[in-house]
Coordinates of C-alpha atoms and ligand atoms in Angstrom, one line a residue:
X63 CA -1.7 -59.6 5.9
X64 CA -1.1 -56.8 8.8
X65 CA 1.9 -54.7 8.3
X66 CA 3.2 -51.2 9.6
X67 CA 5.2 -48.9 8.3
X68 CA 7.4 -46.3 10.1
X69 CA 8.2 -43.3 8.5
X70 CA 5.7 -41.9 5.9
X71 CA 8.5 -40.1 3.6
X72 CA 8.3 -40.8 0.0
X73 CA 9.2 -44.4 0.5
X74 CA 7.0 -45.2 3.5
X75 CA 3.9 -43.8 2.3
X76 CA 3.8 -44.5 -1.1
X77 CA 5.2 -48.4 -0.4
X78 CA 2.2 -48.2 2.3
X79 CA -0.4 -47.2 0.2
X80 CA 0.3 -49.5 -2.4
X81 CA 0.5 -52.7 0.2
X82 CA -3.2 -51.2 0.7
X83 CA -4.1 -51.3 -2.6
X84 CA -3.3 -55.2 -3.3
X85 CA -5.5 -55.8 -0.2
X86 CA -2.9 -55.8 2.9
X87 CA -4.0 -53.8 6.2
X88 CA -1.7 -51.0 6.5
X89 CA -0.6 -48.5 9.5
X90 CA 1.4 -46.1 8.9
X91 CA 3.2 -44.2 11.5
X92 CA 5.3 -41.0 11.7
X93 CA 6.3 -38.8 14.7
X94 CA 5.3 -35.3 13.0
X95 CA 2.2 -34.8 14.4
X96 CA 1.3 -32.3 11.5
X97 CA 1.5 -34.5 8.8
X98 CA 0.0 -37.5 10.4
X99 CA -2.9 -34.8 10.9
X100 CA -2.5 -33.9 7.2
X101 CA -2.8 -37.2 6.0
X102 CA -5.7 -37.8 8.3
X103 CA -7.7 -35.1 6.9
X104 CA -7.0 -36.6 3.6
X105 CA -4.1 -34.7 2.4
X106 CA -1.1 -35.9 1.0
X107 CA 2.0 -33.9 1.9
X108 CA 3.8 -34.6 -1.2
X109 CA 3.4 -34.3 -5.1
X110 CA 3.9 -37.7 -6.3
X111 CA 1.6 -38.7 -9.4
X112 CA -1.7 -41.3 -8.8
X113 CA -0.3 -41.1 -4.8
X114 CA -2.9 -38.7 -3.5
X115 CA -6.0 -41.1 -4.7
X116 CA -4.3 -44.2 -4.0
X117 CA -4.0 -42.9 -0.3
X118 CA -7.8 -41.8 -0.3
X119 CA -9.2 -45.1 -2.1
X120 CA -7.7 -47.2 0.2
X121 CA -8.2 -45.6 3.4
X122 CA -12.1 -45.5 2.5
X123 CA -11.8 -49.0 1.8
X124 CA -10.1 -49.2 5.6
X125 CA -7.4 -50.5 4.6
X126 CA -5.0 -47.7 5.3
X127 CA -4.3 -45.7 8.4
X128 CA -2.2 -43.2 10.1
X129 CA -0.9 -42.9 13.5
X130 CA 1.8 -40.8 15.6
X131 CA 2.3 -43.9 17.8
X132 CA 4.9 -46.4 17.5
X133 CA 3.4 -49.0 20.0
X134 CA -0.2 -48.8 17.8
X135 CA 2.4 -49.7 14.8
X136 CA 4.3 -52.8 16.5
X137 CA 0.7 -54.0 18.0
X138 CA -0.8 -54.4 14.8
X139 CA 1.9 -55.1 12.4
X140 CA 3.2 -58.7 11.9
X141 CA 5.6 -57.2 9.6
X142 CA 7.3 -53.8 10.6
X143 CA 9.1 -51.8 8.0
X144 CA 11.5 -49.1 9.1
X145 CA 11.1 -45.8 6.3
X146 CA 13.1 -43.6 8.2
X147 CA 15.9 -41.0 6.4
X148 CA 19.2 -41.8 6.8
X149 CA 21.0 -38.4 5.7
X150 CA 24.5 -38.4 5.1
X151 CA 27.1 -37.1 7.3
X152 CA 30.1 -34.5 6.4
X153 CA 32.5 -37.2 5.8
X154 CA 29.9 -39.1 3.5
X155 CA 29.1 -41.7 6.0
X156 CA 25.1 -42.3 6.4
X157 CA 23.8 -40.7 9.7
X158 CA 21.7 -44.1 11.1
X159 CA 20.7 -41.8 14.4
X160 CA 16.6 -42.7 13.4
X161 CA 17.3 -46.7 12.4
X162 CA 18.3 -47.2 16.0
X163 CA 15.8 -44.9 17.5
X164 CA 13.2 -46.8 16.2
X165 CA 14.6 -50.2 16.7
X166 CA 14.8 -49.2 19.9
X167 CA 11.1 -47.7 20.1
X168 CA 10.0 -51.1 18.7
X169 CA 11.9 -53.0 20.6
X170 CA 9.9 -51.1 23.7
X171 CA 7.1 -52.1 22.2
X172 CA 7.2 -55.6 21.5
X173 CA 5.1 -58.0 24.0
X174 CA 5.4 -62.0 23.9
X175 CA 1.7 -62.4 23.6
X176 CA 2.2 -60.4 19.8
X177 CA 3.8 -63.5 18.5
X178 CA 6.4 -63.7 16.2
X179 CA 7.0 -60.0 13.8
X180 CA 9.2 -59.4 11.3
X181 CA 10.8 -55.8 11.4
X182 CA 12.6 -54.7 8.1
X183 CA 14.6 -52.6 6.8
X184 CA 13.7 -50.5 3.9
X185 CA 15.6 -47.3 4.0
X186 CA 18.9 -47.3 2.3
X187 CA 21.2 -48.7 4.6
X188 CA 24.7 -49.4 4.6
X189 CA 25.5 -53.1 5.0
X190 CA 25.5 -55.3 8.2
X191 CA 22.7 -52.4 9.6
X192 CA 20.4 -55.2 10.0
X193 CA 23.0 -56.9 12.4
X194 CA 23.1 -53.7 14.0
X195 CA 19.1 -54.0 14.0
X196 CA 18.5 -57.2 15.5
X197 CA 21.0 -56.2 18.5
X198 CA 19.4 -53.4 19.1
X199 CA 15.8 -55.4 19.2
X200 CA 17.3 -58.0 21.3
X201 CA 18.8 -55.7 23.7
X202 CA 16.2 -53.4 24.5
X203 CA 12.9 -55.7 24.0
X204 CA 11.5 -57.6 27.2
X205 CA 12.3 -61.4 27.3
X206 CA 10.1 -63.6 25.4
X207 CA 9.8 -61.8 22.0
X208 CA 10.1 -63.6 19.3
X209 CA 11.5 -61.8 15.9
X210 CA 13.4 -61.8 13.2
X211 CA 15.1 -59.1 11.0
X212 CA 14.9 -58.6 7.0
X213 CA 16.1 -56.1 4.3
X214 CA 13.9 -55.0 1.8
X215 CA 15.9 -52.3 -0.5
X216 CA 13.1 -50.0 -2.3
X217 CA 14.2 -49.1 -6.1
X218 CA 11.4 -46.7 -6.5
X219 CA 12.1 -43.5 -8.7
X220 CA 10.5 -40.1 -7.3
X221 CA 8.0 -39.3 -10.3
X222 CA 7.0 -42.6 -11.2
X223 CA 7.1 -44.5 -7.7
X224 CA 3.5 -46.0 -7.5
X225 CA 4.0 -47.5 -10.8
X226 CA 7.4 -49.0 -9.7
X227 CA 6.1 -50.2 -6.4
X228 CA 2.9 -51.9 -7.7
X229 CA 4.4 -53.5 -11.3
X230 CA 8.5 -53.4 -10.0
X231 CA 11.1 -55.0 -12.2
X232 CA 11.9 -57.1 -8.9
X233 CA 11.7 -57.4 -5.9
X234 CA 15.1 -58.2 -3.8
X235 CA 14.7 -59.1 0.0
X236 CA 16.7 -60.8 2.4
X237 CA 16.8 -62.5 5.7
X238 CA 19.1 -65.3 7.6
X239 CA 16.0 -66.2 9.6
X240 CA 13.6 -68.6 7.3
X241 CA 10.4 -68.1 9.4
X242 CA 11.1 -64.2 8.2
X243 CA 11.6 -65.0 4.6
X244 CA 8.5 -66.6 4.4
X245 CA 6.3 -64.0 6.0
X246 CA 7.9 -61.7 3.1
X247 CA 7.0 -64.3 0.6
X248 CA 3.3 -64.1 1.5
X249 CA 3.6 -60.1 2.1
X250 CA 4.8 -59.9 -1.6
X251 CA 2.7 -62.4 -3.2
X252 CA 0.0 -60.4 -4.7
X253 CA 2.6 -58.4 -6.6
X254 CA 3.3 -61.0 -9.8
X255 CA 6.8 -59.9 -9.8
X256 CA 10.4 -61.5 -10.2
X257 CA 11.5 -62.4 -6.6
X258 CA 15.5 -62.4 -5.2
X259 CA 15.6 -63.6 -2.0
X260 CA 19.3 -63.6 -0.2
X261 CA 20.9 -63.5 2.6
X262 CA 20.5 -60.2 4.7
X263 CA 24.2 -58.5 3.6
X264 CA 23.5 -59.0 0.1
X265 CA 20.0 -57.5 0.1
X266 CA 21.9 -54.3 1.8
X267 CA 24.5 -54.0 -0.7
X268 CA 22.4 -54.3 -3.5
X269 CA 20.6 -51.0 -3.2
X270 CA 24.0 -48.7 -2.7
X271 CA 25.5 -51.5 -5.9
X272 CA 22.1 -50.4 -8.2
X273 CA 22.3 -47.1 -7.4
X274 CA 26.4 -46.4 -7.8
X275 CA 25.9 -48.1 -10.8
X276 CA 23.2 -45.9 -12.5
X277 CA 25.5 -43.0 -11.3
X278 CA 28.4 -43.9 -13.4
X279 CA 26.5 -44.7 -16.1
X280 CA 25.5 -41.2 -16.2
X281 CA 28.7 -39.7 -15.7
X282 CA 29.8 -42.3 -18.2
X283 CA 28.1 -40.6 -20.6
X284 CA 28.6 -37.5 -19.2
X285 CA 32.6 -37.9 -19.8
X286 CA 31.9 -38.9 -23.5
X287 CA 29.8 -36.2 -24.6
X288 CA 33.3 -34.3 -23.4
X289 CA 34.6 -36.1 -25.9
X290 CA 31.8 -35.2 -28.5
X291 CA 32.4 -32.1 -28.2
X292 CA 35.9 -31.6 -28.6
X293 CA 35.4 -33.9 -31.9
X294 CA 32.4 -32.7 -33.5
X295 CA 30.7 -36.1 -32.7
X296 CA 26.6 -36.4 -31.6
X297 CA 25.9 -37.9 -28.1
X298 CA 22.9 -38.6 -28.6
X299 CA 23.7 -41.0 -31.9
X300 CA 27.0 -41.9 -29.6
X301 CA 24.4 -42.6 -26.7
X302 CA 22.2 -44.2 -29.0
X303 CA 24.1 -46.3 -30.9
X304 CA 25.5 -47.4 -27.3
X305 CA 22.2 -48.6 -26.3
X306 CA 20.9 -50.4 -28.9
X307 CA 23.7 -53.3 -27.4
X308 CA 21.2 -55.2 -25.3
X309 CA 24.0 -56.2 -22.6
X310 CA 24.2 -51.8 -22.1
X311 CA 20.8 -50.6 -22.9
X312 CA 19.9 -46.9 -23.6
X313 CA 18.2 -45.7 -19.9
X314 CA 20.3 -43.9 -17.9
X315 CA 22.4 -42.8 -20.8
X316 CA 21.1 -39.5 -21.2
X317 CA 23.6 -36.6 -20.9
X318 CA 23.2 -33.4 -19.2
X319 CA 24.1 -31.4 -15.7
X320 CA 24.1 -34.7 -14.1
X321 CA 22.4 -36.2 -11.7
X322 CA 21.5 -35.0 -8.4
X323 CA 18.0 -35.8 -6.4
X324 CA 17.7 -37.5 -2.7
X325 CA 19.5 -40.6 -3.6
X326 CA 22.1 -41.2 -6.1
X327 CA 24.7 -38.1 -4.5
X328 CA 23.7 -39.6 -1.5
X329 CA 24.2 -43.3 -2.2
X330 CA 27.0 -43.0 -4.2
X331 CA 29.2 -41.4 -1.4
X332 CA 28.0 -43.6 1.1
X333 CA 29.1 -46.4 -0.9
X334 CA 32.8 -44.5 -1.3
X335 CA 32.1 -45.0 2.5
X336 CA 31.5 -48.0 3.0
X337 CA 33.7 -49.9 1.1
X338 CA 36.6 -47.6 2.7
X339 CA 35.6 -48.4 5.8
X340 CA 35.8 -52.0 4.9
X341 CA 39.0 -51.9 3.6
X342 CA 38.8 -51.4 -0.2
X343 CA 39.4 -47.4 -1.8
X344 CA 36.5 -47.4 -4.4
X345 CA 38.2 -45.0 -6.7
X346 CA 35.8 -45.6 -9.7
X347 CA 33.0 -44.3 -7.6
X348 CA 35.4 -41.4 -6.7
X349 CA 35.5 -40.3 -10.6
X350 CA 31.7 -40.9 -11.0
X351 CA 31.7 -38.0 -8.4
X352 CA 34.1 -36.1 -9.8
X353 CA 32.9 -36.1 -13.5
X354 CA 29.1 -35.6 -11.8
X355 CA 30.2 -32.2 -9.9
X356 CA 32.1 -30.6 -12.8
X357 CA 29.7 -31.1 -15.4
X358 CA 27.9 -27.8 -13.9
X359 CA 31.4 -26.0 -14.0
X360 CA 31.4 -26.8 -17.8
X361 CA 28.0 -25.8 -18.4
X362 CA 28.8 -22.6 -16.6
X363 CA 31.6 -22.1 -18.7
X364 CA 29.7 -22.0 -21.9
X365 CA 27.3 -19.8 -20.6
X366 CA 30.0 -17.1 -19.5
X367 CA 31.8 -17.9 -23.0
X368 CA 28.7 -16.3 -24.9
X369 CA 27.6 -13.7 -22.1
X370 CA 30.9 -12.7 -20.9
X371 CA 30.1 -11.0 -17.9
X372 CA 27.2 -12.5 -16.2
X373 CA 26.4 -9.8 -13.7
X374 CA 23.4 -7.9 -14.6
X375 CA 22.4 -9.9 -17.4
X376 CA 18.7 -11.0 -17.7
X377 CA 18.7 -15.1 -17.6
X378 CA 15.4 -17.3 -17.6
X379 CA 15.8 -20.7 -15.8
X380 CA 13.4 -23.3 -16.7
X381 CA 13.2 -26.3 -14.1
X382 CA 14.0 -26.3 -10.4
X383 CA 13.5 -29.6 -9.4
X384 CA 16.2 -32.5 -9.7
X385 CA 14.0 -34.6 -12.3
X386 CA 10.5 -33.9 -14.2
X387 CA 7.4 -34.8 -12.6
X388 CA 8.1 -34.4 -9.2
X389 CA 8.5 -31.4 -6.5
X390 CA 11.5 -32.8 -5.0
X391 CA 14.5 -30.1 -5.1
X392 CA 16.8 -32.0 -2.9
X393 CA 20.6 -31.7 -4.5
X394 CA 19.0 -30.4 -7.3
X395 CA 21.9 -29.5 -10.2
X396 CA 18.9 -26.5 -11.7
X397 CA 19.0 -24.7 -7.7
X398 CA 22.8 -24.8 -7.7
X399 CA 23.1 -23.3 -11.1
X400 CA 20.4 -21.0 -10.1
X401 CA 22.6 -20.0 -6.8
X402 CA 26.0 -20.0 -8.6
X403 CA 24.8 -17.5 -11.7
X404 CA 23.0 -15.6 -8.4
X405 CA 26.2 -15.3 -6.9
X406 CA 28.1 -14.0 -10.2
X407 CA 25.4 -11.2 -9.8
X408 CA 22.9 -12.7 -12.9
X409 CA 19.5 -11.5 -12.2
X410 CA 17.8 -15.1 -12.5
X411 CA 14.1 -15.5 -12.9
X412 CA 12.8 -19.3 -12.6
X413 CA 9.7 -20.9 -13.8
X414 CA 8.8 -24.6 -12.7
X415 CA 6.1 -26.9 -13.1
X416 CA 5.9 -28.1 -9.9
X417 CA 9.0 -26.8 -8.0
X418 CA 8.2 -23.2 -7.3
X419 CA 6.4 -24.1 -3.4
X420 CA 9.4 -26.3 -2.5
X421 CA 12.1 -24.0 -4.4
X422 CA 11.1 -21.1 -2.2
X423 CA 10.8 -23.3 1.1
X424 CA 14.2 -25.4 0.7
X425 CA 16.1 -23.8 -2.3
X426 CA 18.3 -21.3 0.4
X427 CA 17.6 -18.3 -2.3
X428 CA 16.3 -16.1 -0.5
X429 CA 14.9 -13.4 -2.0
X430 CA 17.8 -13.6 -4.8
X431 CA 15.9 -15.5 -7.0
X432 CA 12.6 -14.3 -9.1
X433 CA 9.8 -16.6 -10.3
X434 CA 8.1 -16.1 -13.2
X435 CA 4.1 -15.9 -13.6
X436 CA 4.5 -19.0 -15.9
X437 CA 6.9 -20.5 -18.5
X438 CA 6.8 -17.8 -21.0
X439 CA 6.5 -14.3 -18.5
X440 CA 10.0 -15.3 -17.1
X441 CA 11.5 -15.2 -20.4
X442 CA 10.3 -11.5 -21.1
X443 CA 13.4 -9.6 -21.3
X444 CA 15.6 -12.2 -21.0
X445 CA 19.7 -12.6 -22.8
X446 CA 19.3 -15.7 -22.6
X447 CA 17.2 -19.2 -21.4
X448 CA 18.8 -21.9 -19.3
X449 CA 17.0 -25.2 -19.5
X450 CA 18.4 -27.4 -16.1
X451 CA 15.6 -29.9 -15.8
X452 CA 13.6 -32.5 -18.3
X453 CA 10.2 -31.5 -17.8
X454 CA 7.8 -32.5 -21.1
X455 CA 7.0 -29.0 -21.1
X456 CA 10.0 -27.7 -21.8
X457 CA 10.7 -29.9 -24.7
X458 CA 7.4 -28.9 -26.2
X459 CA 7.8 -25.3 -25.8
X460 CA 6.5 -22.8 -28.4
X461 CA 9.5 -21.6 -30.1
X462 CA 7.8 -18.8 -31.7
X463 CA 6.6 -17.5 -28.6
X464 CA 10.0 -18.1 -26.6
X465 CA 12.0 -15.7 -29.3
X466 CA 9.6 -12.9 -29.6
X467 CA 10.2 -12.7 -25.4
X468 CA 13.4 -12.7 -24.8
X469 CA 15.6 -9.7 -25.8
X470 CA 18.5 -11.9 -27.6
X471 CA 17.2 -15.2 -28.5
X472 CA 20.1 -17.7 -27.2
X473 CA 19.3 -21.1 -25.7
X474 CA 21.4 -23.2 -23.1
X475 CA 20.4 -27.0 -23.0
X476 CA 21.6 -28.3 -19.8
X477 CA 18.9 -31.5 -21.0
X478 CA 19.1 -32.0 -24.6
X479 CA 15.5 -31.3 -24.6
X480 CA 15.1 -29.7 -28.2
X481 CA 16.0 -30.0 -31.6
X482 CA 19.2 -28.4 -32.5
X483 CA 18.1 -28.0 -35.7
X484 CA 14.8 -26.9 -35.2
X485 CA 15.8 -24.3 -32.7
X486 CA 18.6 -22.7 -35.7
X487 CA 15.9 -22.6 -38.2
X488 CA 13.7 -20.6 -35.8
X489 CA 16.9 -17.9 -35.7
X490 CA 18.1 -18.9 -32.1
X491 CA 21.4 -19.7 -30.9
X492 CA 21.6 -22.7 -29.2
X493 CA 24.0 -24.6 -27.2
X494 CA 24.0 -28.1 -25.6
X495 CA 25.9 -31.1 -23.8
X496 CA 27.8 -33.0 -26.2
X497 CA 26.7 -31.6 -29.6
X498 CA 27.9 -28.9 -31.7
X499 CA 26.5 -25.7 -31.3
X500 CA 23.8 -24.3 -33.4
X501 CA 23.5 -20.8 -34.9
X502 CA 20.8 -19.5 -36.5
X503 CA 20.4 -19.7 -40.7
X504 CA 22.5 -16.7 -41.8
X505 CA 19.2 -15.3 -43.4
X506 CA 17.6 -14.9 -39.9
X507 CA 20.7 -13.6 -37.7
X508 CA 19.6 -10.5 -35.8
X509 CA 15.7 -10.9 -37.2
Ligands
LIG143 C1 16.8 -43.2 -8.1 C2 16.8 -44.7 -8.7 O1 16.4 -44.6 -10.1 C3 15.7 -45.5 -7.9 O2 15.7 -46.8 -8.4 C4 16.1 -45.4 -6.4 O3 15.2 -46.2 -5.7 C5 16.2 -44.0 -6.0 O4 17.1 -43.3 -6.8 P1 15.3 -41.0 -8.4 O5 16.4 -40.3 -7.5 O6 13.9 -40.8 -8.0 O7 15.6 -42.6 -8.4 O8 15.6 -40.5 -9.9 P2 16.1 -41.0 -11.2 O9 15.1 -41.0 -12.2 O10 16.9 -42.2 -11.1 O11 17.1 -39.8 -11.6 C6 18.2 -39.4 -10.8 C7 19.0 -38.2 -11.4 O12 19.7 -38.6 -12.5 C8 18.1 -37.0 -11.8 O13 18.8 -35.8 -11.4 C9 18.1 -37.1 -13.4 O14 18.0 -35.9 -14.0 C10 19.5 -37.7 -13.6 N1 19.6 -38.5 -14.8 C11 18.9 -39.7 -15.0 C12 20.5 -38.1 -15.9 O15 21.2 -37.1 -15.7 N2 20.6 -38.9 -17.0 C13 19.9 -40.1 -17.1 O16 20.1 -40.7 -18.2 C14 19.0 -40.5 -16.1

């Protein structure tokens, strides 16, 4: 099939190129003019793993291209995804300024003799948007179109997304227009994967529903490793033991700083939103926020309790970006622990695997914050090491090596990456979320 895709964000470009891959003909289009010239000359603008060959396989094959024109897009698209960003206002409310802009713009550039399109929503929308949609079509298309308007929520994670997108748990979309539903049938075919289809409010509301509710299972955990802690009790057996009940399941039961990254802070208040606006105060969600932002305060707390006074002091932060294996900082919980302990006058040096580039372009640091040659040069000196995101790295690092860097050797968690015990018995202090704290073997205190 013949499909476009507008907006080549993380969503629209990796959900185009892996459309490509199980043999649709793909345009993508995006009004930056420099990164449809990036992605022309064959680069990809973000770090995403397997997405910079999947993008150069498949335009070889022809099946993929790029274009700054939206008319190009609705001429050779039956089906026309919108991929746009739809940032969040100061009140929480999602911002849909570039949904209608490019309803409109395809709206402009629909002709009778096209046929009958589908155009579909796959940002994160709030629902009844795709109401809003088909007005806006309607309204500003000439007379004779024919089309029809779908959802189609994306539940991609940043790190793993080309995985998700070409083996997904399921895929949800939803229409009130039949003709529509089974143009997305066909589209999705190829795929081998559990299908919802529902009607077009549902589909909406199932993104911000998925999303809220991975949130609080986070800060569901988050507020019981409070509870470990003032018990003596182990949240990771606590977490464990949790998950092995099949109806709960362990993912997305891991405690920490919390969660941050482009979607869930962003979803989460949208859907405080959204159900306010229609009528219902969703104060659960309201506590999933709350317990979210203080977990940092409490982390911060611990660190001051052991270093007193953090101006001046010497601290190592390993991990910048919201999650492992990606270069996303957005809302990242590791950059505003970096820029609180900045602003307490700590003399932060950072280390990230693939963070640094975007840290320095969108982490508003300045020059405040210092990166490290590597993983180990930023800890030289250092009283003590932050840990703020899960990279595989971090939880493999060479202990030995660590300790004979840092000038007191005293570890703060923030990911319950290592081995409390492990870490003791190598004569560092070390402190987590929702375990006891560990102190070095008497033997090797001060060693
Ligand atoms: C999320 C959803 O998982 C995905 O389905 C949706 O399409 C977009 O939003 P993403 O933001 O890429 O994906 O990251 P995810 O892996 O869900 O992690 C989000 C945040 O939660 C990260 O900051 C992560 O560190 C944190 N997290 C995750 C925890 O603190 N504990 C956990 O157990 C899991």
């Amino acid at each position: 099939m013949k499909l476009s895709i507008i907006g080549t964000g993380y969503v629209g470009l990796t959900t185009g190129a892996c459309f490509a891959e199980v043999g649709h003909e793909v345009t993508c289009v995006d009004n930056n003019v420099e990164k449809v010239q990036m992605l022309l000359d064959g680069k990809v603008p973000i770090y995403e793993p397997g997405l910079a060959e999947l993008v150069a396989k498949n335009v070889t094959a022809g099946r993929l291209k790029f274009t700054t024109s939206t008319a190009e897009g609705v001429r050779d698209g039956d089906v026309i995804f919108i991929a746009v960003p739809t940032p969040p206002q100061e009140d929480g409310s999602v911002d849909l300024s570039f949904i209608e802009k490019v309803a409109r713009e395809i709206a402009e550039s629909l002709k009778p003799e096209y046929g009958y399109r589908v155009i579909v929503d796959k940002s994160t929308v709030p629902v009844k948007t795709g109401q809003k949609v088909g007005d806006t079509v309607r309204r500003y298309a000439p007379a004779g179109v024919e089309f029809g308007v779908a959802s189609n929520p994306e539940f991609l994670r940043e790190g793993c997304a080309v995985e998700d997108l070409l083996k997904p748990d399921r895929i949800v979309f939803g229409s009130n227009d039949e003709r529509a539903l089974a143009l997305m049938r066909r589209l999705y075919d190829p795929f081998n994967a559990p299908i919802l289809v529902t009607d077009i409010e549902s589909a909406e509301l199932i993104k911000h529903a998925a999303n809220s509710f991975l949130a609080l299972k986070i800060s569901y955990i988050n507020a019981v490793a409070r509870i470990c802690e003032k018990s003596g009790g182990d949240i990771e057996k606590v977490a464990e033991g949790i998950g092995m009940d099949k109806r709960i399941g362990r993912s997305f039961l891991n405690a920490g700083l919390g969660y941050g990254g482009s979607c869930f802070p962003k979803d989460v208040k949208a859907f405080i939103a959204i159900s306010e606006s229609l009528g219902y105060p969703f104060d659960l969600l309201k506590q999933v926020e709350h317990i979210n932002a203080s977990q940092l305060d409490l982390f911060l707390d611990k660190v001051r309790e052991k270093l007193w006074v953090l101006r001046e002091k010497k601290i190592a932060l390993w991990g910048l970006t919201f999650k492992q294996n990606t270069d996303d900082v957005r809302e990242s919980v590791a950059i505003k622990l970096a820029q609180r302990m900045i602003a307490e006058g700590a003399d932060v040096t950072a280390w990230d695997p693939q963070g640094v580039t975007t840290a320095r372009r969108f982490g508003n640091l300045g020059d405040s914050l210092t990166y490290g040659e590597d993983m180990y040069a930023c800890l030289d000196g250092a009283d003590a090491l932050i840990i703020a995101t899960e990279w595989p790295e971090f939880a493999n690092a060479d202990l030995n090596e660590l300790k004979s860097r840092m000038r007191s050797p005293l570890i703060f968690d923030g990911r319950n990456l290592l081995d409390p015990q492990t870490v003791a018995a190598q004569g560092i202090e070390y402190y987590s979320v929702g375990r006891a704290a560990h102190l070095p073997e008497p033997a090797s205190v001060g060693s």
